Coordinates of C-alpha atoms and ligand atoms in Angstrom, one line a residue:
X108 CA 39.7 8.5 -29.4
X109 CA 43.6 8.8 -30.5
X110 CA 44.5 5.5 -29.2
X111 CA 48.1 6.4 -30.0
X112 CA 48.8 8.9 -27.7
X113 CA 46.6 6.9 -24.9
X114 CA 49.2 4.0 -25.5
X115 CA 52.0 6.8 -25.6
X116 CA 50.4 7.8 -22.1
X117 CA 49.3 4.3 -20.9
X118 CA 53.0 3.3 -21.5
X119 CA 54.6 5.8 -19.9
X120 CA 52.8 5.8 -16.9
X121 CA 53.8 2.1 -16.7
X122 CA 57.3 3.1 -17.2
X123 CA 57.7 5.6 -14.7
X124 CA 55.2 4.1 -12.0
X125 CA 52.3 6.6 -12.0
X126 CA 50.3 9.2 -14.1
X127 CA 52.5 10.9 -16.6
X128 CA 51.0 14.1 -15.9
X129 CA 52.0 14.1 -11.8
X130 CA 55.9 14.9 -13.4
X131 CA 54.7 18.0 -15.2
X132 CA 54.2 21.2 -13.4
X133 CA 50.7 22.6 -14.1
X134 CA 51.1 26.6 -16.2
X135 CA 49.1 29.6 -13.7
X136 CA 45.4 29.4 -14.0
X137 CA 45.3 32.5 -16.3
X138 CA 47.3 30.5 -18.8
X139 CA 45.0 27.6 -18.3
X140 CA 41.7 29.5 -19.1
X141 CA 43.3 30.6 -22.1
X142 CA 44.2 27.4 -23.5
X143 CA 40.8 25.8 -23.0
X144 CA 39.0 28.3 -24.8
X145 CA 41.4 27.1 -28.3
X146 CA 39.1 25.2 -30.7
X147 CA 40.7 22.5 -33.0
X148 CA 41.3 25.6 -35.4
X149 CA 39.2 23.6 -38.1
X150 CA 40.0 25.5 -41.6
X151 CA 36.4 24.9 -42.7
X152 CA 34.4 25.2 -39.1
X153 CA 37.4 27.4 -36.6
X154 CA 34.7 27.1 -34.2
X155 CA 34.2 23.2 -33.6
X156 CA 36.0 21.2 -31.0
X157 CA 38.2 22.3 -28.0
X158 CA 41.9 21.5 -28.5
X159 CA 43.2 18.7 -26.0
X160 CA 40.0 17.2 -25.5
X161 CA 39.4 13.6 -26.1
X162 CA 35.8 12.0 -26.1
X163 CA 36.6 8.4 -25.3
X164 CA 32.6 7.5 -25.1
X165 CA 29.2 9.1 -24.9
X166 CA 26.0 7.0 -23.2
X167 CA 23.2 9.0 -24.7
X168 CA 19.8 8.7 -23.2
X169 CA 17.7 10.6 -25.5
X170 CA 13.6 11.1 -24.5
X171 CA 11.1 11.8 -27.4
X172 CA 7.8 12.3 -25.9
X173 CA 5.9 13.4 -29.0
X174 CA 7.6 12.3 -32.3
X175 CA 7.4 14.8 -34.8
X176 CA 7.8 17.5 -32.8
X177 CA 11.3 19.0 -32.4
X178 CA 11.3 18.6 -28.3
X179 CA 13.6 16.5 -26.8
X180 CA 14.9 15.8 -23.2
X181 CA 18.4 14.4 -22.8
X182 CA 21.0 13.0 -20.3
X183 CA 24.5 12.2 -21.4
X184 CA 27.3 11.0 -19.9
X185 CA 31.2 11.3 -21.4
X186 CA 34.1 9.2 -20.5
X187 CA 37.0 12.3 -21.2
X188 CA 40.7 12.6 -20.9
X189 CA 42.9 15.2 -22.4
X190 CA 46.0 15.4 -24.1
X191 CA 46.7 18.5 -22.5
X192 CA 46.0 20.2 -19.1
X193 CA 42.1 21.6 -19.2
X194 CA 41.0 23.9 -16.7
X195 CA 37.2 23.7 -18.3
X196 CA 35.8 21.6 -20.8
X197 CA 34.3 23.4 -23.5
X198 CA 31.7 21.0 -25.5
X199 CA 30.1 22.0 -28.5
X200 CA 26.3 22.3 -27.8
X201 CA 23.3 24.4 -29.8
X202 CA 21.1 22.6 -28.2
X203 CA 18.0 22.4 -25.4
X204 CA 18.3 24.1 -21.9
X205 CA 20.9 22.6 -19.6
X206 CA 19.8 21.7 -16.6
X207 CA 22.7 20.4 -14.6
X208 CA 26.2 19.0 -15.3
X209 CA 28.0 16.7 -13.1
X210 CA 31.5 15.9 -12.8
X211 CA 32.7 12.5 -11.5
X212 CA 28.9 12.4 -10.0
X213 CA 29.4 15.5 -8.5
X214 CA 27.9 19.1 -9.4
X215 CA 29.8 21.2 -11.2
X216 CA 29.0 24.9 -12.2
X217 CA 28.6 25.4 -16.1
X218 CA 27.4 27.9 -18.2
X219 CA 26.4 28.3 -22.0
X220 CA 27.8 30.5 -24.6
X221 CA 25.2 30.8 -27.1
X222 CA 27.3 32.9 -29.6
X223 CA 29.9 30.1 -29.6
X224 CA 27.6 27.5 -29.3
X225 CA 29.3 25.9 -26.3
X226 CA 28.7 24.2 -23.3
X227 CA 31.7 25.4 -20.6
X228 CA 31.9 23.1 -17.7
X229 CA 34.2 23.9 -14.8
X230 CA 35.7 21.0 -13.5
X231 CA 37.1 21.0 -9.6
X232 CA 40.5 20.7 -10.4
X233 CA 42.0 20.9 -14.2
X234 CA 41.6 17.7 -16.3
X235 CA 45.2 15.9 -16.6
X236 CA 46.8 14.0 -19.6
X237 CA 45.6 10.6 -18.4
X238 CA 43.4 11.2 -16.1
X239 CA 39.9 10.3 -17.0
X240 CA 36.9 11.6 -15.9
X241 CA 33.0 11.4 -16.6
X242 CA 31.2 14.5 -17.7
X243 CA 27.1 14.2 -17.3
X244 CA 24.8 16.7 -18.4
X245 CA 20.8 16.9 -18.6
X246 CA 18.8 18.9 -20.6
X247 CA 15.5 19.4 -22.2
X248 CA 13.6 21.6 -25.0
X249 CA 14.1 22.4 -27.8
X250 CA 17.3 21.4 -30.4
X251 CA 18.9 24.4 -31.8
X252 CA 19.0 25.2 -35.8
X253 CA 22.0 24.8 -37.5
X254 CA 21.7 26.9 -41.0
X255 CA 25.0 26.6 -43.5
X256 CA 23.7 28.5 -46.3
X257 CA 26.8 27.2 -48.0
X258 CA 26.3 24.0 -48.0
X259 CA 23.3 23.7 -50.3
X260 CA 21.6 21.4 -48.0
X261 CA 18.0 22.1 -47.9
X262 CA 17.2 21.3 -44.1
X263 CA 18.9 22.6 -41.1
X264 CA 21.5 20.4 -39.9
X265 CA 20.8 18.3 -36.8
X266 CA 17.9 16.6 -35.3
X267 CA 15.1 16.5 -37.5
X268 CA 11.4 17.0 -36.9
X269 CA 8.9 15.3 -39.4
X270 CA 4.7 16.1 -38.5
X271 CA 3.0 13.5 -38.7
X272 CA 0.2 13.8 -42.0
X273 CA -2.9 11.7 -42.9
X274 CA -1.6 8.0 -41.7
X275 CA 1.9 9.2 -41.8
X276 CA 3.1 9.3 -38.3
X277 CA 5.2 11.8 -36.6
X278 CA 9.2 10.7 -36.9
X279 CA 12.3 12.2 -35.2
X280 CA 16.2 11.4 -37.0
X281 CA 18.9 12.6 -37.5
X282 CA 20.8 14.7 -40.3
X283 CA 24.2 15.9 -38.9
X284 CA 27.0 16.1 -41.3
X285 CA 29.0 18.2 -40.8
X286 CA 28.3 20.1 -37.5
X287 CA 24.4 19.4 -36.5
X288 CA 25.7 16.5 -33.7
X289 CA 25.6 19.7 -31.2
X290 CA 22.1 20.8 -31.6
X291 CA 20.8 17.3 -29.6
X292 CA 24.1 15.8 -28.0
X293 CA 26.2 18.1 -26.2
X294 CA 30.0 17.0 -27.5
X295 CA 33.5 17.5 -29.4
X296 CA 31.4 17.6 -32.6
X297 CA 34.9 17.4 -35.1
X298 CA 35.7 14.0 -36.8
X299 CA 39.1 14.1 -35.6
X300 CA 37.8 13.3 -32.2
X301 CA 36.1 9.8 -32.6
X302 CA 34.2 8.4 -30.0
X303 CA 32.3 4.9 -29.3
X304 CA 28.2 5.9 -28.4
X305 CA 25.8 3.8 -26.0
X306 CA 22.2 5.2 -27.4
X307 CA 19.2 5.0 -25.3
X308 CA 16.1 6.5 -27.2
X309 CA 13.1 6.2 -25.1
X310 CA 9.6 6.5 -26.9
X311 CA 5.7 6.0 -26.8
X312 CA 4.0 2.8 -27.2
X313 CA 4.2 1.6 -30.7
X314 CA 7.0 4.1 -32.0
X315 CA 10.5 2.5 -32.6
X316 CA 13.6 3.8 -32.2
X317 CA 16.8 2.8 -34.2
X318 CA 20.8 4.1 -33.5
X319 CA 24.1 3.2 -34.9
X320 CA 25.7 0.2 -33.3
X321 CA 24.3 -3.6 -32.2
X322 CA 20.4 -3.1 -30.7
X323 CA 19.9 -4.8 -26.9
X324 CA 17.0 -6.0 -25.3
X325 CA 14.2 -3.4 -25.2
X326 CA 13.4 -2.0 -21.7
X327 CA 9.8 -1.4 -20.5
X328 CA 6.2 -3.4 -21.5
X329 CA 3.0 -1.0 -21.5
X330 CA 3.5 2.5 -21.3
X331 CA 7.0 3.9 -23.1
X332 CA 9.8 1.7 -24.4
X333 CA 13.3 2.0 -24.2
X334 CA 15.6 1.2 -27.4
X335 CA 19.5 0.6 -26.9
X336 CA 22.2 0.4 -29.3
X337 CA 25.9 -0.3 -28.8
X338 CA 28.0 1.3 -31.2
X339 CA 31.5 -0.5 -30.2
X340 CA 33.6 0.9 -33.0
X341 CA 34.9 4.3 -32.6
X342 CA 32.7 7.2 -35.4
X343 CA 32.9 10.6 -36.0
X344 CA 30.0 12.6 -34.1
X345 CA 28.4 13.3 -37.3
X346 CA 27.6 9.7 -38.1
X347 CA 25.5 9.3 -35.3
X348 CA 22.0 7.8 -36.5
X349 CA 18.9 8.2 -34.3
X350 CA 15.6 7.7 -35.9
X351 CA 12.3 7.7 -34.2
X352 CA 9.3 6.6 -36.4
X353 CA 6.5 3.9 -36.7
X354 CA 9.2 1.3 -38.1
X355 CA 8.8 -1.9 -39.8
X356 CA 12.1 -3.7 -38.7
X357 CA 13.3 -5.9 -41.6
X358 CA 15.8 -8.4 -40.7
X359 CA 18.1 -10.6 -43.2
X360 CA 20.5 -13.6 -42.9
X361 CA 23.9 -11.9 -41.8
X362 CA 26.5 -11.6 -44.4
X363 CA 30.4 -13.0 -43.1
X364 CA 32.6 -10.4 -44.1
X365 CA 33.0 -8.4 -41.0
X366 CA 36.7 -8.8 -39.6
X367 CA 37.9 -12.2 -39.7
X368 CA 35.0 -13.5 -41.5
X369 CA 32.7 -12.1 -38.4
X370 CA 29.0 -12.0 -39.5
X371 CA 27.6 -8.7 -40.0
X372 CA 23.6 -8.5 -38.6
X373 CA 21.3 -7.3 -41.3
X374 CA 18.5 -5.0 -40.4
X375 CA 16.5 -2.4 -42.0
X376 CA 13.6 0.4 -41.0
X377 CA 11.0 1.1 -43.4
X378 CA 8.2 3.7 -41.6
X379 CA 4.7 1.6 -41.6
X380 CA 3.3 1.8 -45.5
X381 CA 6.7 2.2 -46.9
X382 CA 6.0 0.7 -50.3
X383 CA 7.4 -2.1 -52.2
X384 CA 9.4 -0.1 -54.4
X385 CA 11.2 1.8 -52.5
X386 CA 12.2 -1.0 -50.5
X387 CA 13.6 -3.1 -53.1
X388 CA 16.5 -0.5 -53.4
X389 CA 17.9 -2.5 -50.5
X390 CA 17.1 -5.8 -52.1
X391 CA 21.1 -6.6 -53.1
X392 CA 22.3 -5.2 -50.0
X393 CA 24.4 -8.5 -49.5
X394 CA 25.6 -8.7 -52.3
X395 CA 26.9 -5.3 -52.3
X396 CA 28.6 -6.2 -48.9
X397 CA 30.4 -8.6 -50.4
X398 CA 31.6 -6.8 -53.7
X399 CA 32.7 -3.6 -51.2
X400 CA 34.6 -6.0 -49.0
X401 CA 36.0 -8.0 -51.7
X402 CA 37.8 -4.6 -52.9
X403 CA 37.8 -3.0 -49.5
X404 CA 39.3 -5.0 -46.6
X405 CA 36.0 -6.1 -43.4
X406 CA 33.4 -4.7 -42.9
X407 CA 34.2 -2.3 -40.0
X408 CA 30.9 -2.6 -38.1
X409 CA 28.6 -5.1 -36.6
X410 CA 25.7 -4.4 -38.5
X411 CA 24.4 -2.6 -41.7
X412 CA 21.4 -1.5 -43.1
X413 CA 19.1 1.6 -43.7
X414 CA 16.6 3.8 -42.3
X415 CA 14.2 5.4 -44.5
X416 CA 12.7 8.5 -43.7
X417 CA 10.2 10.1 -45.7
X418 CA 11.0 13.7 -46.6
X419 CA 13.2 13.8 -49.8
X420 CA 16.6 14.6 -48.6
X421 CA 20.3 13.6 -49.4
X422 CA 20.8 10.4 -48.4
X423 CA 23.3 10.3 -45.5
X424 CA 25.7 7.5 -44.6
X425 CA 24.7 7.0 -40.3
X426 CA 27.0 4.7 -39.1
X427 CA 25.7 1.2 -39.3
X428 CA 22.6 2.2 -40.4
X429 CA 22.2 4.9 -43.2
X430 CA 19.7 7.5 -43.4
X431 CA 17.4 7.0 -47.2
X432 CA 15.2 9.0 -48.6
X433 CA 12.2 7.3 -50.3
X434 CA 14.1 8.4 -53.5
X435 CA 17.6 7.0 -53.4
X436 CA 18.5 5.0 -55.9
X437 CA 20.6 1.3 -56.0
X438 CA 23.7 3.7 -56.7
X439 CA 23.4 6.2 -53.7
X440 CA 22.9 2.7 -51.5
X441 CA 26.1 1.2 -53.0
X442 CA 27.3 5.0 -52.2
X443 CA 26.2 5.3 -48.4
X444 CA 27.5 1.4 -47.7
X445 CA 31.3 2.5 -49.1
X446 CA 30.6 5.3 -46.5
X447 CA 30.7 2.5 -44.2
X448 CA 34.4 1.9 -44.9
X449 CA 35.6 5.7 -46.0
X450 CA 33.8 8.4 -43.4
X451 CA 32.7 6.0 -40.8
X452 CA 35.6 3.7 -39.8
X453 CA 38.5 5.8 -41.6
X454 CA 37.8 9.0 -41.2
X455 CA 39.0 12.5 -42.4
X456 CA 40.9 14.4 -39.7
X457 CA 39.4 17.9 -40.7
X458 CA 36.9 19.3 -43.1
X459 CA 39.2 20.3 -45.8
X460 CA 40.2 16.6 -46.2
X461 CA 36.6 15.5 -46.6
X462 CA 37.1 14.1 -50.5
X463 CA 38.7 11.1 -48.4
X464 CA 35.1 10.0 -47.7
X465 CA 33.5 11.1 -50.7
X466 CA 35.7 10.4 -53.9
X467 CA 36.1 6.5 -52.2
X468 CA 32.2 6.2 -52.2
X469 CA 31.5 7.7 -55.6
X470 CA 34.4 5.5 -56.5
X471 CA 32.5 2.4 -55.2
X472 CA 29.5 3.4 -57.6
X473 CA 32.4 2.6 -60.5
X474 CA 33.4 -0.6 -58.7
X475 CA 29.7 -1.9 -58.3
X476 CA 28.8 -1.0 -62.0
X477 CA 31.5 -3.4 -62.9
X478 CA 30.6 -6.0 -60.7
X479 CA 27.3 -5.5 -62.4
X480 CA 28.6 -6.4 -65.8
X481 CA 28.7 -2.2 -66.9
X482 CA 31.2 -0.3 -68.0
X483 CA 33.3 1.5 -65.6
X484 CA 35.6 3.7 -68.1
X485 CA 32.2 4.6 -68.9
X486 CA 31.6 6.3 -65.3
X487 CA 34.9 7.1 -65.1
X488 CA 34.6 9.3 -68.8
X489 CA 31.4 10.7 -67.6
X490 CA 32.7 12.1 -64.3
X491 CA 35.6 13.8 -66.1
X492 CA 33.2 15.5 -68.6
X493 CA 31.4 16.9 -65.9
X494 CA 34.6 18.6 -63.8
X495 CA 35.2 19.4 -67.7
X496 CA 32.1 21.7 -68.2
X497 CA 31.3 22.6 -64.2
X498 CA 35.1 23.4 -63.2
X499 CA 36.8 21.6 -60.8
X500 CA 39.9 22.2 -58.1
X501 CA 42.3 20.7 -55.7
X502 CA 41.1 18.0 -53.8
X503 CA 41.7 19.7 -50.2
X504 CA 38.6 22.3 -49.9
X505 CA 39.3 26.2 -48.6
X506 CA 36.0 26.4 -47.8
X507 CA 32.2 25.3 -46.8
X508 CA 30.6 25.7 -50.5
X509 CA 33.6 22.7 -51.4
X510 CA 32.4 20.0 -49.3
X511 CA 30.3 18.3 -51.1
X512 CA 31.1 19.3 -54.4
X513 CA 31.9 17.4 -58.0
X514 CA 35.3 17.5 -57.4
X515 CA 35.2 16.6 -53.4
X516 CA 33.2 13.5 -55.1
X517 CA 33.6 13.0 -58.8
X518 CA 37.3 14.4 -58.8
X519 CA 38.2 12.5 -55.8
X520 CA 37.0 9.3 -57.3
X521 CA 39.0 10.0 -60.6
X522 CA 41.9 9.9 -58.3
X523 CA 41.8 6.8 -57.4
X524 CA 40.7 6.1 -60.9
X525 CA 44.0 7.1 -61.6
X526 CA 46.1 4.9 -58.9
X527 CA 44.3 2.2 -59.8
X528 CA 45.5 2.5 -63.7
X529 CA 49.1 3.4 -62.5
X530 CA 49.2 0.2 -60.4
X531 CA 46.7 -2.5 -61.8
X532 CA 44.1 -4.1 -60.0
X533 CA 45.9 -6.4 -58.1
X534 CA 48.3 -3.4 -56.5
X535 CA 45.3 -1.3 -56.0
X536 CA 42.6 -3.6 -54.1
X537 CA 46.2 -4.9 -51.8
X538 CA 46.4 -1.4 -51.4
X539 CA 42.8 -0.4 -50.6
X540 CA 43.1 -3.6 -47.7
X541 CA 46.4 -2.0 -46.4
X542 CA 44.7 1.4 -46.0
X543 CA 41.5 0.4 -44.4
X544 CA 43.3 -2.0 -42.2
X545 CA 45.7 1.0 -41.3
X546 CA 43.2 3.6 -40.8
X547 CA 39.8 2.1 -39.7
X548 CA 39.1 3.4 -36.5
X549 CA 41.4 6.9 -36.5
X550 CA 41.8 9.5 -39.0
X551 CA 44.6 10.9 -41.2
X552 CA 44.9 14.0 -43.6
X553 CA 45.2 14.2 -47.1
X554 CA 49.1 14.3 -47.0
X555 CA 49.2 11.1 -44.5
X556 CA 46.7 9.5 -47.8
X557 CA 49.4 10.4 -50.2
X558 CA 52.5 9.2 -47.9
X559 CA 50.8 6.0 -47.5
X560 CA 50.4 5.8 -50.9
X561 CA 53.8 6.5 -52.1
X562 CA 54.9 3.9 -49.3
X563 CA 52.2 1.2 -50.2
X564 CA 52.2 1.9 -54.1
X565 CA 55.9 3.7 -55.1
X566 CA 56.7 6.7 -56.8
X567 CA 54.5 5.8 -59.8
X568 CA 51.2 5.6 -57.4
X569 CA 52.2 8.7 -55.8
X570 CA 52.9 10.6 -59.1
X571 CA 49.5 9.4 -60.5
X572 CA 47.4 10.7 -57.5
X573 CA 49.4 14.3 -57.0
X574 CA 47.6 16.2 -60.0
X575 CA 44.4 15.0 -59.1
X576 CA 45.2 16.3 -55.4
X577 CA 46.8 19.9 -56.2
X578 CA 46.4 20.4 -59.8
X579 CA 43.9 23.5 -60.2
X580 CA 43.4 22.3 -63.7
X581 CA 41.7 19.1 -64.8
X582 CA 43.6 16.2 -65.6
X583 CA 43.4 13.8 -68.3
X584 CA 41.0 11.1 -67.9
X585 CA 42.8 8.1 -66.6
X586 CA 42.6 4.7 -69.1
X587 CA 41.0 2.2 -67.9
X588 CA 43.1 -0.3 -65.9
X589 CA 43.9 -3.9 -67.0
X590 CA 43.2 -6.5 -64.7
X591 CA 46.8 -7.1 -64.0
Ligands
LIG775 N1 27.6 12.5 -47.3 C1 26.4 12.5 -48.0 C2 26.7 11.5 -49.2 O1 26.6 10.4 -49.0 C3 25.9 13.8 -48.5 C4 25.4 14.6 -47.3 C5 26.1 15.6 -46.7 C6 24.1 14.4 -46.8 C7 25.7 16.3 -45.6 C8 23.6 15.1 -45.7 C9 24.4 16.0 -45.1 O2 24.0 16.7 -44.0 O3 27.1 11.9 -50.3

């Protein structure tokens, strides 16, 4: 969603009495296919995305049959416009067998490119800025594996299959950053194209499904059940939870301290036998809601809590409703809530910019230690003794190895370390509300962060952050700020 230009366009057509795009003559079809088949150029992933294309909304319906086994079968629907004249829509998609795409309602031809992991759909007549249309698609089998060596990650990214094992039953989620959306949901898998998500998970008798957003009314008695969740809020593709397991559904009092005091609902999964200690991680979650709001600006969402899943993986911040391992600890929940605020709601526009997510929620760690009665300079001293001995760089990343990185996290976090001790904490939590009321619900670059700074916090913010951002050395370790 870049509800900018759809104002730009919804105004425009106002103003001159009908679409914008009926004024422009259309380039020859040659030039057309040409221009759909350009990606969003991503420095990080050149393949993702399809220039011009705008997701506005997906309504997932997502079948698991057998949890635990990686089959799937899907229907999706996507409310599209463009920004630009498309003569097909190229989706990102690695995923089961198509078996038909519609278009408006109507059948469309489509084929797959499984080298560039696409789904091309050709519309009946090119797709106009400000024209909408709806995009369906069915398919069913099974999700393709997305491998980054580069990443470090130790699963293939995407929808996840867990066996089921002794009394452990079979369980479904799943683990998408950066680019493992497209193996279940066919879509314009790049964070600069946010989207809101209906999610319909339909599974056996007494499995449970979970998804990002508010949960409805289940549909269905004996037999199958059908799950929905409403995720109102525009997120990146990547922060889509599903999770299919034998849950336990914990709810809690709701915490006010969504926008204008709203309440956010309180739920967690834990799989059937989680045990005690794992689920007293998310004991404080409240109170760390209201510490991360307190220096954040709202909540952004309707609801927060966690899903546990049982292999031991990185913990990864699904919007609403992060995905734990049985390992995390209190920190990587404070971590995966900030997520919440910095990835989920504002989000980076490319890959490169990714330390916009990460140094905020390792800076939250610092934030809840203090809260805690702890030592922040401490954190802060030990983070910079770490880039010291491992090696650190700029805080925009060249390439896929950087993403999730020390300096992505720990550097990133020193940055605002750094603002923070140029401006006091006063300046700098007035600052953090400014940003996450500006931001939350589009995405910016790293030089749109630093403007905003400069503008929000002066030259002497701006001159504090700029070595952190382009420095290739390490600077000094920022003092600790006075509460001024
Ligand atoms: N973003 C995660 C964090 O909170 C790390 C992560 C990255 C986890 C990619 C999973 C993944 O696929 O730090």
């Amino acid at each position: 969603v870049r509800s900018v230009k759809r104002l730009t366009l919804l105004l425009s057509a106002v103003l001159l009495g009908g679409p914008p795009a009926a004024a422009q003559p259309l380039p020859p079809t040659s030039a057309l296919a040409a221009e759909a088949a350009r990606t969003l150029n991503d420095p990080i992933f050149p393949g993702l995305g399809q220039l011009g294309l705008d997701v506005r909304h997906y309504d997932v319906a997502l079948t698991v049959a057998e949890p635990g086994t990686p089959g799937l079968s899907g229907s999706v629907t996507l409310t599209l416009t463009a920004t630009r004249p498309l003569a097909e829509v190229r989706l990102d998609f690695f995923g089961p067998t198509v078996t038909a795409v519609r278009w408006n309602g109507q059948a469309v031809p489509f084929r797959v490119d499984g080298a560039a992991q696409k789904l091309i759909v050709m519309p009946p007549t090119p797709l106009l800025p400000g024209q909408e249309a709806r995009l369906s698609a069915e398919y069913q089998g099974t999700p393709g594996v997305i491998l980054d060596p580069d990443l470090d990650l130790p699963v293939p990214l995407g929808w996840q299959s867990v066996p089921g094992e002794g009394p452990r039953a079979g369980a479904n989620f799943t683990l998408s950053e950066p680019n493992g959306t497209h193996t279940f949901l066919p879509s314009n898998d790049h964070p600069s194209d946010k989207a809101t998500f209906t999610t319909r998970v339909t599974v056996p008798q007494g499995y449970a499904a979970a998804a990002s957003g508010l949960e409805g009314p289940v549909v269905g008695g004996n037999g199958p059940q059908t799950f929905v969740f409403t995720q109102a809020q525009p997120i990146p593709t990547y922060a889509l939870a599903v999770h299919v397991n034998r849950f336990e559904r914990v709810t809690a009092p709701s915490v006010p301290v969504g926008v204008n005091g709203s309440p956010v609902v309180r739920r967690d999964y834990f799989p059937v036998g989680t045990p005690q200690g794992v689920r007293t991680v998310y004991a404080r979650t409240d109170e760390m809601l209201r510490v991360l709001s307190e220096w954040f600006g709202p909540y952004p969402f309707g609801a927060y809590g966690v899903a546990v899943v049982t292999p031991r993986l990185p913990a990864l911040e699904t919007a609403t409703l992060s995905t734990m391992p049985p390992t995390a600890s209190e920190r990587t929940a404070v971590h995966e809530l900030a997520h919440q605020w910095f990835g989920n709601a504002v989000t980076p526009a490319g890959w490169a910019d990714v330390w916009l997510s990460e140094g905020f929620a390792t800076y939250a760690e610092l934030l809840w230690t203090e809260s805690q009665g702890g030592d922040g300079q401490a954190v802060a001293a030990r983070w910079h003794d770490t880039l010291a001995r491992g090696g650190t760089r700029p805080l925009v990343a060249v390439q896929a190895g950087q993403l999730f990185d020390r300096s992505a996290y720990q550097r990133g976090a020193l940055a605002l370390h750094a603002l923070r001790a140029a401006t006091g904490d006063v300046a700098f939590r007035a600052f953090l509300h400014a940003y996450t009321a500006r931001f939350s619900g589009s995405t910016l670059t790293t030089a749109d962060f630093l403007t905003f700074a400069r503008a929000r916090t002066g030259p002497a913010g701006e001159a504090a952050l700029r070595p952190w951002a382009e420095s290739p050395g390490l600077p000094p370790l920022p003092p600790s700020s006075s509460s001024r």
